[in-house]
Amino acid sequence: MPDLGDGGYVLFSMLVIVGSANAVNLTDGLDGLAIGPVLIASGTFMLFCYLAGNYRFATYLQIPFVKGSGELTILCGALIGSGLGFLWFNTYPAQIFMGDVGSLSLGAALGTIAVVTKQEILLVIVGGIL
């Protein structure tokens, strides 16, 4: 955990959020293929948000404890539920499309969750296909 200082951490956070938003947007450009990796990444971060928000689990697993990050578990669950609903209506013949607004917001949400839970490197590993 390097010490980047206040300004360095803000720049690093901006890089993570904008990078993940653009990564999901580029993946979605291939006929809506972004929702599968987003579901996997949301499920992984749902687990990590819960673990990072619980002091006992966080100290036992040696991950950074972030007070209040357990609340993001609900957001990750909502991302999974909405993604499954999107898949239902995006089958042939597609009734809805994600577009740039959806893919950019999903990527930014994943990046923000990674920054809040202090698991930025995990986002690179889990969202590597993005």
CSV table of N, CA, C and O in Angstrom, one decimal:
chain,number,residue,atom,x,y,z
A,1,MET,N,0.8,-1.2,0.0
A,1,MET,CA,0.0,0.0,0.0
A,1,MET,C,0.9,1.2,0.0
A,1,MET,O,1.2,1.8,1.1
A,2,PRO,N,1.3,1.7,-1.2
A,2,PRO,CA,2.1,2.9,-1.2
A,2,PRO,C,1.4,4.1,-0.8
A,2,PRO,O,0.2,4.3,-1.0
A,3,ASP,N,2.1,5.1,-0.3
A,3,ASP,CA,1.5,6.4,0.1
A,3,ASP,C,1.6,7.3,-1.0
A,3,ASP,O,2.7,7.8,-1.4
A,4,LEU,N,0.5,7.6,-1.7
A,4,LEU,CA,0.5,8.5,-2.8
A,4,LEU,C,0.2,10.0,-2.4
A,4,LEU,O,0.3,10.8,-3.3
A,5,GLY,N,-0.2,10.2,-1.2
A,5,GLY,CA,-0.5,11.5,-0.8
A,5,GLY,C,-2.0,11.8,-1.2
A,5,GLY,O,-2.6,11.0,-1.9
A,6,ASP,N,-2.5,13.0,-0.8
A,6,ASP,CA,-3.9,13.3,-1.2
A,6,ASP,C,-4.0,13.5,-2.7
A,6,ASP,O,-5.0,13.0,-3.3
A,7,GLY,N,-3.2,14.3,-3.3
A,7,GLY,CA,-3.3,14.6,-4.7
A,7,GLY,C,-3.1,13.4,-5.6
A,7,GLY,O,-3.7,13.2,-6.6
A,8,GLY,N,-2.1,12.6,-5.2
A,8,GLY,CA,-1.8,11.4,-6.0
A,8,GLY,C,-2.9,10.4,-5.9
A,8,GLY,O,-3.2,9.8,-6.9
A,9,TYR,N,-3.5,10.3,-4.8
A,9,TYR,CA,-4.6,9.3,-4.7
A,9,TYR,C,-5.8,9.8,-5.4
A,9,TYR,O,-6.5,9.0,-6.0
A,10,VAL,N,-6.1,11.1,-5.5
A,10,VAL,CA,-7.2,11.6,-6.3
A,10,VAL,C,-6.9,11.3,-7.7
A,10,VAL,O,-7.9,10.9,-8.5
A,11,LEU,N,-5.7,11.6,-8.2
A,11,LEU,CA,-5.4,11.3,-9.6
A,11,LEU,C,-5.5,9.8,-9.9
A,11,LEU,O,-6.0,9.4,-11.0
A,12,PHE,N,-5.0,9.0,-9.0
A,12,PHE,CA,-5.1,7.5,-9.2
A,12,PHE,C,-6.5,7.1,-9.2
A,12,PHE,O,-6.9,6.2,-10.0
A,13,SER,N,-7.4,7.6,-8.4
A,13,SER,CA,-8.8,7.2,-8.3
A,13,SER,C,-9.5,7.6,-9.6
A,13,SER,O,-10.3,6.9,-10.2
A,14,MET,N,-9.1,8.8,-10.1
A,14,MET,CA,-9.7,9.3,-11.4
A,14,MET,C,-9.3,8.3,-12.5
A,14,MET,O,-10.1,8.0,-13.4
A,15,LEU,N,-8.0,7.9,-12.5
A,15,LEU,CA,-7.5,7.0,-13.5
A,15,LEU,C,-8.3,5.7,-13.5
A,15,LEU,O,-8.7,5.1,-14.5
A,16,VAL,N,-8.5,5.1,-12.3
A,16,VAL,CA,-9.2,3.9,-12.2
A,16,VAL,C,-10.6,4.0,-12.6
A,16,VAL,O,-11.1,3.1,-13.4
A,17,ILE,N,-11.3,5.0,-12.2
A,17,ILE,CA,-12.8,5.1,-12.6
A,17,ILE,C,-12.9,5.4,-14.1
A,17,ILE,O,-13.8,4.7,-14.7
A,18,VAL,N,-12.2,6.3,-14.6
A,18,VAL,CA,-12.3,6.6,-16.0
A,18,VAL,C,-11.8,5.4,-16.9
A,18,VAL,O,-12.4,5.1,-17.9
A,19,GLY,N,-10.8,4.8,-16.4
A,19,GLY,CA,-10.3,3.6,-17.2
A,19,GLY,C,-11.3,2.4,-17.2
A,19,GLY,O,-11.5,1.8,-18.2
A,20,SER,N,-11.9,2.2,-16.1
A,20,SER,CA,-12.9,1.1,-16.0
A,20,SER,C,-14.1,1.4,-16.8
A,20,SER,O,-14.7,0.6,-17.5
A,21,ALA,N,-14.5,2.7,-16.8
A,21,ALA,CA,-15.7,3.1,-17.6
A,21,ALA,C,-15.4,2.9,-19.1
A,21,ALA,O,-16.3,2.4,-19.8
A,22,ASN,N,-14.3,3.4,-19.5
A,22,ASN,CA,-13.9,3.2,-20.9
A,22,ASN,C,-13.7,1.8,-21.3
A,22,ASN,O,-14.0,1.4,-22.5
A,23,ALA,N,-13.2,1.0,-20.4
A,23,ALA,CA,-13.0,-0.4,-20.7
A,23,ALA,C,-14.3,-1.2,-20.9
A,23,ALA,O,-14.4,-1.9,-21.9
A,24,VAL,N,-15.3,-0.9,-20.1
A,24,VAL,CA,-16.6,-1.5,-20.3
A,24,VAL,C,-17.2,-1.0,-21.5
A,24,VAL,O,-17.9,-1.7,-22.3
A,25,ASN,N,-17.0,0.3,-21.8
A,25,ASN,CA,-17.6,0.9,-23.1
A,25,ASN,C,-17.0,0.3,-24.3
A,25,ASN,O,-17.8,0.0,-25.3
A,26,LEU,N,-15.7,0.0,-24.3
A,26,LEU,CA,-15.1,-0.6,-25.5
A,26,LEU,C,-15.6,-2.0,-25.7
A,26,LEU,O,-15.7,-2.5,-26.8
A,27,THR,N,-15.7,-2.7,-24.6
A,27,THR,CA,-16.2,-4.1,-24.6
A,27,THR,C,-17.6,-4.2,-25.1
A,27,THR,O,-18.0,-5.1,-25.9
A,28,ASP,N,-18.4,-3.2,-24.7
A,28,ASP,CA,-19.8,-3.2,-25.1
A,28,ASP,C,-20.0,-2.9,-26.6
A,28,ASP,O,-21.0,-3.2,-27.2
A,29,GLY,N,-19.0,-2.3,-27.2
A,29,GLY,CA,-19.1,-2.0,-28.6
A,29,GLY,C,-19.2,-3.2,-29.5
A,29,GLY,O,-19.5,-3.1,-30.6
A,30,LEU,N,-18.9,-4.4,-28.9
A,30,LEU,CA,-18.9,-5.6,-29.7
A,30,LEU,C,-20.3,-6.3,-29.4
A,30,LEU,O,-20.3,-7.4,-28.8
A,31,ASP,N,-21.4,-5.7,-29.8
A,31,ASP,CA,-22.7,-6.3,-29.8
A,31,ASP,C,-23.2,-6.6,-28.3
A,31,ASP,O,-23.7,-7.6,-28.1
A,32,GLY,N,-22.9,-5.7,-27.4
A,32,GLY,CA,-23.4,-5.9,-26.0
A,32,GLY,C,-22.7,-7.0,-25.3
A,32,GLY,O,-23.4,-7.7,-24.4
A,33,LEU,N,-21.5,-7.2,-25.5
A,33,LEU,CA,-20.8,-8.3,-24.8
A,33,LEU,C,-20.3,-7.9,-23.4
A,33,LEU,O,-19.6,-8.7,-22.8
A,34,ALA,N,-20.5,-6.7,-23.0
A,34,ALA,CA,-20.0,-6.3,-21.7
A,34,ALA,C,-20.7,-6.8,-20.5
A,34,ALA,O,-20.2,-6.8,-19.4
A,35,ILE,N,-22.0,-7.2,-20.6
A,35,ILE,CA,-22.7,-7.5,-19.5
A,35,ILE,C,-22.3,-8.8,-18.8
A,35,ILE,O,-22.3,-8.9,-17.5
A,36,GLY,N,-21.7,-9.7,-19.5
A,36,GLY,CA,-21.2,-11.0,-18.9
A,36,GLY,C,-20.1,-10.7,-17.9
A,36,GLY,O,-20.1,-11.1,-16.7
A,37,PRO,N,-19.0,-10.0,-18.4
A,37,PRO,CA,-17.9,-9.7,-17.5
A,37,PRO,C,-18.3,-8.7,-16.4
A,37,PRO,O,-17.8,-8.8,-15.3
A,38,VAL,N,-19.3,-7.8,-16.6
A,38,VAL,CA,-19.7,-6.9,-15.6
A,38,VAL,C,-20.5,-7.7,-14.5
A,38,VAL,O,-20.3,-7.4,-13.3
A,39,LEU,N,-21.2,-8.7,-14.9
A,39,LEU,CA,-21.9,-9.6,-13.9
A,39,LEU,C,-20.9,-10.3,-13.0
A,39,LEU,O,-21.0,-10.4,-11.8
A,40,ILE,N,-19.8,-10.8,-13.6
A,40,ILE,CA,-18.8,-11.6,-12.9
A,40,ILE,C,-18.1,-10.6,-11.9
A,40,ILE,O,-17.8,-10.9,-10.8
A,41,ALA,N,-17.7,-9.4,-12.4
A,41,ALA,CA,-17.0,-8.5,-11.6
A,41,ALA,C,-17.9,-8.0,-10.5
A,41,ALA,O,-17.4,-7.8,-9.3
A,42,SER,N,-19.2,-7.8,-10.7
A,42,SER,CA,-20.1,-7.3,-9.7
A,42,SER,C,-20.2,-8.4,-8.6
A,42,SER,O,-20.3,-8.0,-7.4
A,43,GLY,N,-20.3,-9.6,-9.0
A,43,GLY,CA,-20.4,-10.7,-8.0
A,43,GLY,C,-19.2,-10.8,-7.1
A,43,GLY,O,-19.3,-11.0,-5.9
A,44,THR,N,-18.0,-10.6,-7.8
A,44,THR,CA,-16.8,-10.6,-7.0
A,44,THR,C,-16.7,-9.5,-6.0
A,44,THR,O,-16.3,-9.6,-4.9
A,45,PHE,N,-17.0,-8.3,-6.5
A,45,PHE,CA,-17.0,-7.1,-5.6
A,45,PHE,C,-18.1,-7.2,-4.6
A,45,PHE,O,-18.0,-6.5,-3.5
A,46,MET,N,-19.2,-7.9,-4.8
A,46,MET,CA,-20.2,-8.0,-3.8
A,46,MET,C,-19.6,-8.8,-2.6
A,46,MET,O,-19.8,-8.4,-1.5
A,47,LEU,N,-18.9,-9.8,-2.9
A,47,LEU,CA,-18.2,-10.6,-1.8
A,47,LEU,C,-17.2,-9.7,-1.1
A,47,LEU,O,-17.2,-9.7,0.1
A,48,PHE,N,-16.4,-9.0,-1.9
A,48,PHE,CA,-15.3,-8.2,-1.2
A,48,PHE,C,-15.9,-7.0,-0.5
A,48,PHE,O,-15.3,-6.6,0.5
A,49,CYS,N,-17.0,-6.4,-0.9
A,49,CYS,CA,-17.6,-5.3,-0.2
A,49,CYS,C,-18.1,-5.8,1.2
A,49,CYS,O,-18.0,-5.1,2.2
A,50,TYR,N,-18.7,-7.0,1.2
A,50,TYR,CA,-19.2,-7.5,2.4
A,50,TYR,C,-18.0,-7.8,3.4
A,50,TYR,O,-18.1,-7.5,4.5
A,51,LEU,N,-17.0,-8.4,2.8
A,51,LEU,CA,-15.8,-8.8,3.7
A,51,LEU,C,-15.1,-7.6,4.2
A,51,LEU,O,-14.6,-7.5,5.3
A,52,ALA,N,-14.9,-6.6,3.3
A,52,ALA,CA,-14.2,-5.3,3.7
A,52,ALA,C,-15.0,-4.5,4.7
A,52,ALA,O,-14.5,-3.8,5.5
A,53,GLY,N,-16.3,-4.7,4.7
A,53,GLY,CA,-17.2,-3.9,5.7
A,53,GLY,C,-17.4,-4.6,7.0
A,53,GLY,O,-17.9,-4.0,8.0
A,54,ASN,N,-16.9,-5.9,7.2
A,54,ASN,CA,-17.0,-6.6,8.4
A,54,ASN,C,-15.6,-6.7,9.0
A,54,ASN,O,-14.7,-7.2,8.4
A,55,TYR,N,-15.5,-6.1,10.2
A,55,TYR,CA,-14.2,-6.0,10.8
A,55,TYR,C,-13.5,-7.4,11.1
A,55,TYR,O,-12.3,-7.5,10.8
A,56,ARG,N,-14.3,-8.3,11.6
A,56,ARG,CA,-13.7,-9.6,11.9
A,56,ARG,C,-13.2,-10.3,10.6
A,56,ARG,O,-12.1,-10.9,10.6
A,57,PHE,N,-14.0,-10.3,9.6
A,57,PHE,CA,-13.6,-11.0,8.3
A,57,PHE,C,-12.4,-10.3,7.7
A,57,PHE,O,-11.5,-10.9,7.2
A,58,ALA,N,-12.4,-8.9,7.7
A,58,ALA,CA,-11.4,-8.2,7.1
A,58,ALA,C,-10.0,-8.4,7.8
A,58,ALA,O,-9.0,-8.6,7.1
A,59,THR,N,-10.0,-8.4,9.1
A,59,THR,CA,-8.8,-8.7,9.8
A,59,THR,C,-8.3,-10.1,9.7
A,59,THR,O,-7.1,-10.4,9.6
A,60,TYR,N,-9.3,-11.1,9.6
A,60,TYR,CA,-8.9,-12.5,9.5
A,60,TYR,C,-8.3,-12.7,8.1
A,60,TYR,O,-7.3,-13.4,7.9
A,61,LEU,N,-8.9,-12.1,7.1
A,61,LEU,CA,-8.4,-12.3,5.7
A,61,LEU,C,-7.3,-11.3,5.3
A,61,LEU,O,-6.8,-11.4,4.1
A,62,GLN,N,-7.0,-10.4,6.2
A,62,GLN,CA,-5.9,-9.4,5.9
A,62,GLN,C,-6.2,-8.5,4.7
A,62,GLN,O,-5.4,-8.3,3.9
A,63,ILE,N,-7.5,-8.1,4.6
A,63,ILE,CA,-7.8,-7.1,3.6
A,63,ILE,C,-8.2,-5.8,4.3
A,63,ILE,O,-8.5,-5.8,5.5
A,64,PRO,N,-8.0,-4.7,3.7
A,64,PRO,CA,-8.3,-3.4,4.4
A,64,PRO,C,-9.7,-3.3,4.8
A,64,PRO,O,-10.7,-3.5,4.0
A,65,PHE,N,-9.9,-3.0,6.1
A,65,PHE,CA,-11.3,-2.7,6.6
A,65,PHE,C,-11.7,-1.3,6.3
A,65,PHE,O,-11.0,-0.4,6.6
A,66,VAL,N,-12.8,-1.2,5.6
A,66,VAL,CA,-13.4,0.1,5.2
A,66,VAL,C,-14.8,0.2,5.8
A,66,VAL,O,-15.7,-0.5,5.4
A,67,LYS,N,-14.9,1.0,6.8
A,67,LYS,CA,-16.2,1.2,7.6
A,67,LYS,C,-17.2,1.7,6.6
A,67,LYS,O,-17.1,2.6,5.9
A,68,GLY,N,-18.3,1.0,6.6
A,68,GLY,CA,-19.5,1.3,5.7
A,68,GLY,C,-19.5,0.8,4.3
A,68,GLY,O,-20.4,1.0,3.6
A,69,SER,N,-18.4,0.1,4.0
A,69,SER,CA,-18.4,-0.5,2.6
A,69,SER,C,-19.3,-1.7,2.4
A,69,SER,O,-19.5,-2.1,1.3
A,70,GLY,N,-19.7,-2.2,3.5
A,70,GLY,CA,-20.7,-3.3,3.4
A,70,GLY,C,-22.0,-2.9,2.8
A,70,GLY,O,-22.7,-3.7,2.2
A,71,GLU,N,-22.3,-1.6,2.8
A,71,GLU,CA,-23.5,-1.1,2.2
A,71,GLU,C,-23.4,-1.2,0.7
A,71,GLU,O,-24.4,-1.3,0.0
A,72,LEU,N,-22.2,-1.3,0.1
A,72,LEU,CA,-22.1,-1.4,-1.3
A,72,LEU,C,-22.4,-2.8,-1.8
A,72,LEU,O,-22.5,-3.0,-3.0
A,73,THR,N,-22.6,-3.7,-0.9
A,73,THR,CA,-23.0,-5.1,-1.2
A,73,THR,C,-24.4,-5.0,-1.9
A,73,THR,O,-24.6,-5.7,-2.9
A,74,ILE,N,-25.2,-4.1,-1.4
A,74,ILE,CA,-26.6,-4.0,-2.0
A,74,ILE,C,-26.5,-3.4,-3.4
A,74,ILE,O,-27.2,-3.8,-4.3
A,75,LEU,N,-25.6,-2.5,-3.6
A,75,LEU,CA,-25.4,-1.9,-5.0
A,75,LEU,C,-24.9,-2.9,-5.9
A,75,LEU,O,-25.4,-3.0,-7.1
A,76,CYS,N,-23.9,-3.8,-5.5
A,76,CYS,CA,-23.4,-4.8,-6.4
A,76,CYS,C,-24.5,-5.8,-6.7
A,76,CYS,O,-24.6,-6.3,-7.8
A,77,GLY,N,-25.4,-6.2,-5.7
A,77,GLY,CA,-26.5,-7.0,-5.9
A,77,GLY,C,-27.5,-6.4,-6.9
A,77,GLY,O,-28.1,-7.2,-7.8
A,78,ALA,N,-27.7,-5.1,-6.8
A,78,ALA,CA,-28.6,-4.5,-7.8
A,78,ALA,C,-28.0,-4.5,-9.2
A,78,ALA,O,-28.7,-4.6,-10.2
A,79,LEU,N,-26.7,-4.3,-9.3
A,79,LEU,CA,-26.0,-4.4,-10.6
A,79,LEU,C,-26.2,-5.8,-11.2
A,79,LEU,O,-26.4,-6.0,-12.4
A,80,ILE,N,-26.1,-6.9,-10.4
A,80,ILE,CA,-26.3,-8.2,-10.8
A,80,ILE,C,-27.7,-8.4,-11.3
A,80,ILE,O,-28.0,-9.0,-12.4
A,81,GLY,N,-28.7,-8.0,-10.5
A,81,GLY,CA,-30.1,-8.2,-10.8
A,81,GLY,C,-30.5,-7.4,-12.1
A,81,GLY,O,-31.2,-7.9,-13.0
A,82,SER,N,-30.0,-6.2,-12.2
A,82,SER,CA,-30.3,-5.4,-13.4
A,82,SER,C,-29.6,-6.0,-14.7
A,82,SER,O,-30.1,-6.0,-15.8
A,83,GLY,N,-28.4,-6.6,-14.5
A,83,GLY,CA,-27.7,-7.2,-15.6
A,83,GLY,C,-28.5,-8.5,-16.0
A,83,GLY,O,-28.5,-8.7,-17.2
A,84,LEU,N,-29.0,-9.2,-15.1
A,84,LEU,CA,-29.8,-10.4,-15.5
A,84,LEU,C,-31.1,-10.0,-16.2
A,84,LEU,O,-31.5,-10.7,-17.2
A,85,GLY,N,-31.7,-8.9,-15.7
A,85,GLY,CA,-32.9,-8.4,-16.4
A,85,GLY,C,-32.5,-7.9,-17.8
A,85,GLY,O,-33.3,-8.1,-18.8
A,86,PHE,N,-31.4,-7.3,-18.0
A,86,PHE,CA,-31.0,-6.9,-19.3
A,86,PHE,C,-30.7,-8.0,-20.2
A,86,PHE,O,-31.1,-8.0,-21.4
A,87,LEU,N,-30.1,-9.1,-19.7
A,87,LEU,CA,-29.9,-10.3,-20.5
A,87,LEU,C,-31.2,-10.9,-21.0
A,87,LEU,O,-31.3,-11.4,-22.1
A,88,TRP,N,-32.2,-10.9,-20.1
A,88,TRP,CA,-33.5,-11.5,-20.5
A,88,TRP,C,-34.1,-10.7,-21.7
A,88,TRP,O,-34.7,-11.4,-22.6
A,89,PHE,N,-34.1,-9.4,-21.7
A,89,PHE,CA,-34.7,-8.6,-22.8
A,89,PHE,C,-33.7,-8.4,-23.9
A,89,PHE,O,-34.2,-7.8,-24.9
A,90,ASN,N,-32.5,-8.8,-23.8
A,90,ASN,CA,-31.5,-8.6,-24.9
A,90,ASN,C,-31.4,-9.8,-25.8
A,90,ASN,O,-30.6,-9.8,-26.7
A,91,THR,N,-32.1,-10.9,-25.5
A,91,THR,CA,-32.0,-12.1,-26.3
A,91,THR,C,-32.7,-11.8,-27.7
A,91,THR,O,-33.4,-10.9,-27.8
A,92,TYR,N,-32.5,-12.7,-28.6
A,92,TYR,CA,-33.0,-12.5,-29.9
A,92,TYR,C,-34.6,-12.6,-29.9
A,92,TYR,O,-35.1,-13.6,-29.3
A,93,PRO,N,-35.3,-11.8,-30.5
A,93,PRO,CA,-34.9,-10.5,-31.1
A,93,PRO,C,-34.7,-9.4,-29.9
A,93,PRO,O,-35.6,-9.3,-29.1
A,94,ALA,N,-33.7,-8.7,-30.0
A,94,ALA,CA,-33.3,-7.8,-28.9
A,94,ALA,C,-34.4,-6.7,-28.8
A,94,ALA,O,-34.7,-6.1,-29.8
A,95,GLN,N,-34.9,-6.5,-27.6
A,95,GLN,CA,-35.9,-5.4,-27.3
A,95,GLN,C,-35.2,-4.2,-26.8
A,95,GLN,O,-35.8,-3.1,-26.9
A,96,ILE,N,-34.1,-4.3,-26.1
A,96,ILE,CA,-33.4,-3.2,-25.6
A,96,ILE,C,-31.9,-3.3,-25.9
A,96,ILE,O,-31.4,-4.4,-26.2
A,97,PHE,N,-31.2,-2.2,-25.9
A,97,PHE,CA,-29.8,-2.1,-26.1
A,97,PHE,C,-29.1,-1.3,-25.0
A,97,PHE,O,-29.8,-0.4,-24.5
A,98,MET,N,-27.9,-1.6,-24.7
A,98,MET,CA,-27.3,-0.9,-23.6
A,98,MET,C,-26.8,0.5,-24.0
A,98,MET,O,-27.1,1.4,-23.3
A,99,GLY,N,-26.0,0.6,-25.0
A,99,GLY,CA,-25.5,1.9,-25.5
A,99,GLY,C,-24.4,2.4,-24.6
A,99,GLY,O,-24.0,1.8,-23.6
A,100,ASP,N,-24.0,3.6,-24.9
A,100,ASP,CA,-22.9,4.2,-24.2
A,100,ASP,C,-23.3,4.6,-22.8
A,100,ASP,O,-22.4,4.6,-21.9
A,101,VAL,N,-24.5,5.1,-22.6
A,101,VAL,CA,-24.9,5.5,-21.3
A,101,VAL,C,-24.9,4.4,-20.3
A,101,VAL,O,-24.3,4.5,-19.2
A,102,GLY,N,-25.3,3.2,-20.7
A,102,GLY,CA,-25.3,2.1,-19.8
A,102,GLY,C,-24.0,1.6,-19.5
A,102,GLY,O,-23.6,1.3,-18.4
A,103,SER,N,-23.2,1.4,-20.6
A,103,SER,CA,-21.8,0.8,-20.4
A,103,SER,C,-20.9,1.7,-19.6
A,103,SER,O,-20.1,1.3,-18.8
A,104,LEU,N,-21.0,3.0,-19.9
A,104,LEU,CA,-20.1,4.0,-19.1
A,104,LEU,C,-20.5,4.0,-17.7
A,104,LEU,O,-19.6,4.1,-16.8
A,105,SER,N,-21.8,4.0,-17.4
A,105,SER,CA,-22.2,4.0,-16.0
A,105,SER,C,-21.9,2.7,-15.2
A,105,SER,O,-21.5,2.8,-14.1
A,106,LEU,N,-22.0,1.6,-15.9
A,106,LEU,CA,-21.6,0.3,-15.3
A,106,LEU,C,-20.1,0.3,-15.0
A,106,LEU,O,-19.7,-0.1,-13.9
A,107,GLY,N,-19.3,0.7,-15.9
A,107,GLY,CA,-17.9,0.8,-15.7
A,107,GLY,C,-17.5,1.7,-14.6
A,107,GLY,O,-16.6,1.4,-13.8
A,108,ALA,N,-18.1,2.9,-14.6
A,108,ALA,CA,-17.8,3.9,-13.5
A,108,ALA,C,-18.3,3.4,-12.2
A,108,ALA,O,-17.6,3.6,-11.2
A,109,ALA,N,-19.4,2.6,-12.1
A,109,ALA,CA,-19.8,2.1,-10.8
A,109,ALA,C,-18.8,1.0,-10.4
A,109,ALA,O,-18.5,1.0,-9.2
A,110,LEU,N,-18.3,0.2,-11.2
A,110,LEU,CA,-17.3,-0.8,-10.8
A,110,LEU,C,-16.0,-0.2,-10.4
A,110,LEU,O,-15.4,-0.6,-9.4
A,111,GLY,N,-15.6,0.9,-11.1
A,111,GLY,CA,-14.4,1.6,-10.7
A,111,GLY,C,-14.6,2.3,-9.4
A,111,GLY,O,-13.6,2.3,-8.5
A,112,THR,N,-15.7,2.9,-9.1
A,112,THR,CA,-16.0,3.5,-7.8
A,112,THR,C,-16.0,2.5,-6.7
A,112,THR,O,-15.4,2.8,-5.6
A,113,ILE,N,-16.6,1.4,-6.9
A,113,ILE,CA,-16.7,0.4,-5.9
A,113,ILE,C,-15.2,-0.1,-5.6
A,113,ILE,O,-14.9,-0.4,-4.4
A,114,ALA,N,-14.4,-0.3,-6.6
A,114,ALA,CA,-13.0,-0.7,-6.4
A,114,ALA,C,-12.2,0.3,-5.6
A,114,ALA,O,-11.4,-0.1,-4.7
A,115,VAL,N,-12.5,1.6,-5.9
A,115,VAL,CA,-11.7,2.6,-5.2
A,115,VAL,C,-12.2,2.7,-3.7
A,115,VAL,O,-11.4,2.8,-2.8
A,116,VAL,N,-13.5,2.6,-3.5
A,116,VAL,CA,-14.0,2.7,-2.1
A,116,VAL,C,-13.5,1.5,-1.3
A,116,VAL,O,-13.2,1.7,-0.1
A,117,THR,N,-13.5,0.3,-1.8
A,117,THR,CA,-13.1,-0.8,-1.0
A,117,THR,C,-11.6,-1.0,-1.0
A,117,THR,O,-11.1,-2.0,-0.4
A,118,LYS,N,-10.9,-0.2,-1.7
A,118,LYS,CA,-9.4,-0.2,-1.8
A,118,LYS,C,-8.9,-1.5,-2.4
A,118,LYS,O,-8.0,-2.1,-2.0
A,119,GLN,N,-9.6,-1.9,-3.5
A,119,GLN,CA,-9.3,-3.2,-4.2
A,119,GLN,C,-9.1,-2.9,-5.7
A,119,GLN,O,-9.7,-3.5,-6.6
A,120,GLU,N,-8.3,-1.8,-6.0
A,120,GLU,CA,-8.1,-1.4,-7.4
A,120,GLU,C,-7.4,-2.5,-8.2
A,120,GLU,O,-7.7,-2.7,-9.4
A,121,ILE,N,-6.4,-3.2,-7.6
A,121,ILE,CA,-5.7,-4.2,-8.4
A,121,ILE,C,-6.6,-5.4,-8.7
A,121,ILE,O,-6.5,-6.0,-9.7
A,122,LEU,N,-7.5,-5.7,-7.8
A,122,LEU,CA,-8.5,-6.7,-8.0
A,122,LEU,C,-9.4,-6.4,-9.2
A,122,LEU,O,-9.8,-7.3,-10.0
A,123,LEU,N,-9.7,-5.1,-9.4
A,123,LEU,CA,-10.5,-4.8,-10.6
A,123,LEU,C,-9.7,-5.1,-11.9
A,123,LEU,O,-10.3,-5.5,-12.9
A,124,VAL,N,-8.4,-4.9,-11.9
A,124,VAL,CA,-7.6,-5.3,-13.1
A,124,VAL,C,-7.6,-6.8,-13.3
A,124,VAL,O,-7.7,-7.2,-14.4
A,125,ILE,N,-7.6,-7.5,-12.2
A,125,ILE,CA,-7.6,-9.0,-12.4
A,125,ILE,C,-9.0,-9.5,-12.8
A,125,ILE,O,-9.1,-10.3,-13.7
A,126,VAL,N,-10.0,-9.1,-12.1
A,126,VAL,CA,-11.3,-9.6,-12.3
A,126,VAL,C,-11.9,-9.0,-13.6
A,126,VAL,O,-12.5,-9.7,-14.4
A,127,GLY,N,-11.6,-7.8,-13.9
A,127,GLY,CA,-12.1,-7.2,-15.1
A,127,GLY,C,-11.1,-7.2,-16.2
A,127,GLY,O,-11.1,-6.4,-17.1
A,128,GLY,N,-10.2,-8.2,-16.2
A,128,GLY,CA,-9.1,-8.2,-17.2
A,128,GLY,C,-9.7,-8.4,-18.6
A,128,GLY,O,-9.1,-7.9,-19.6
A,129,ILE,N,-10.8,-9.1,-18.8
A,129,ILE,CA,-11.4,-9.3,-20.1
A,129,ILE,C,-11.9,-8.0,-20.6
A,129,ILE,O,-12.1,-7.8,-21.9
A,130,LEU,N,-12.3,-7.1,-19.8
A,130,LEU,CA,-12.8,-5.8,-20.2
A,130,LEU,C,-11.6,-5.0,-20.8
A,130,LEU,O,-11.8,-4.1,-21.6
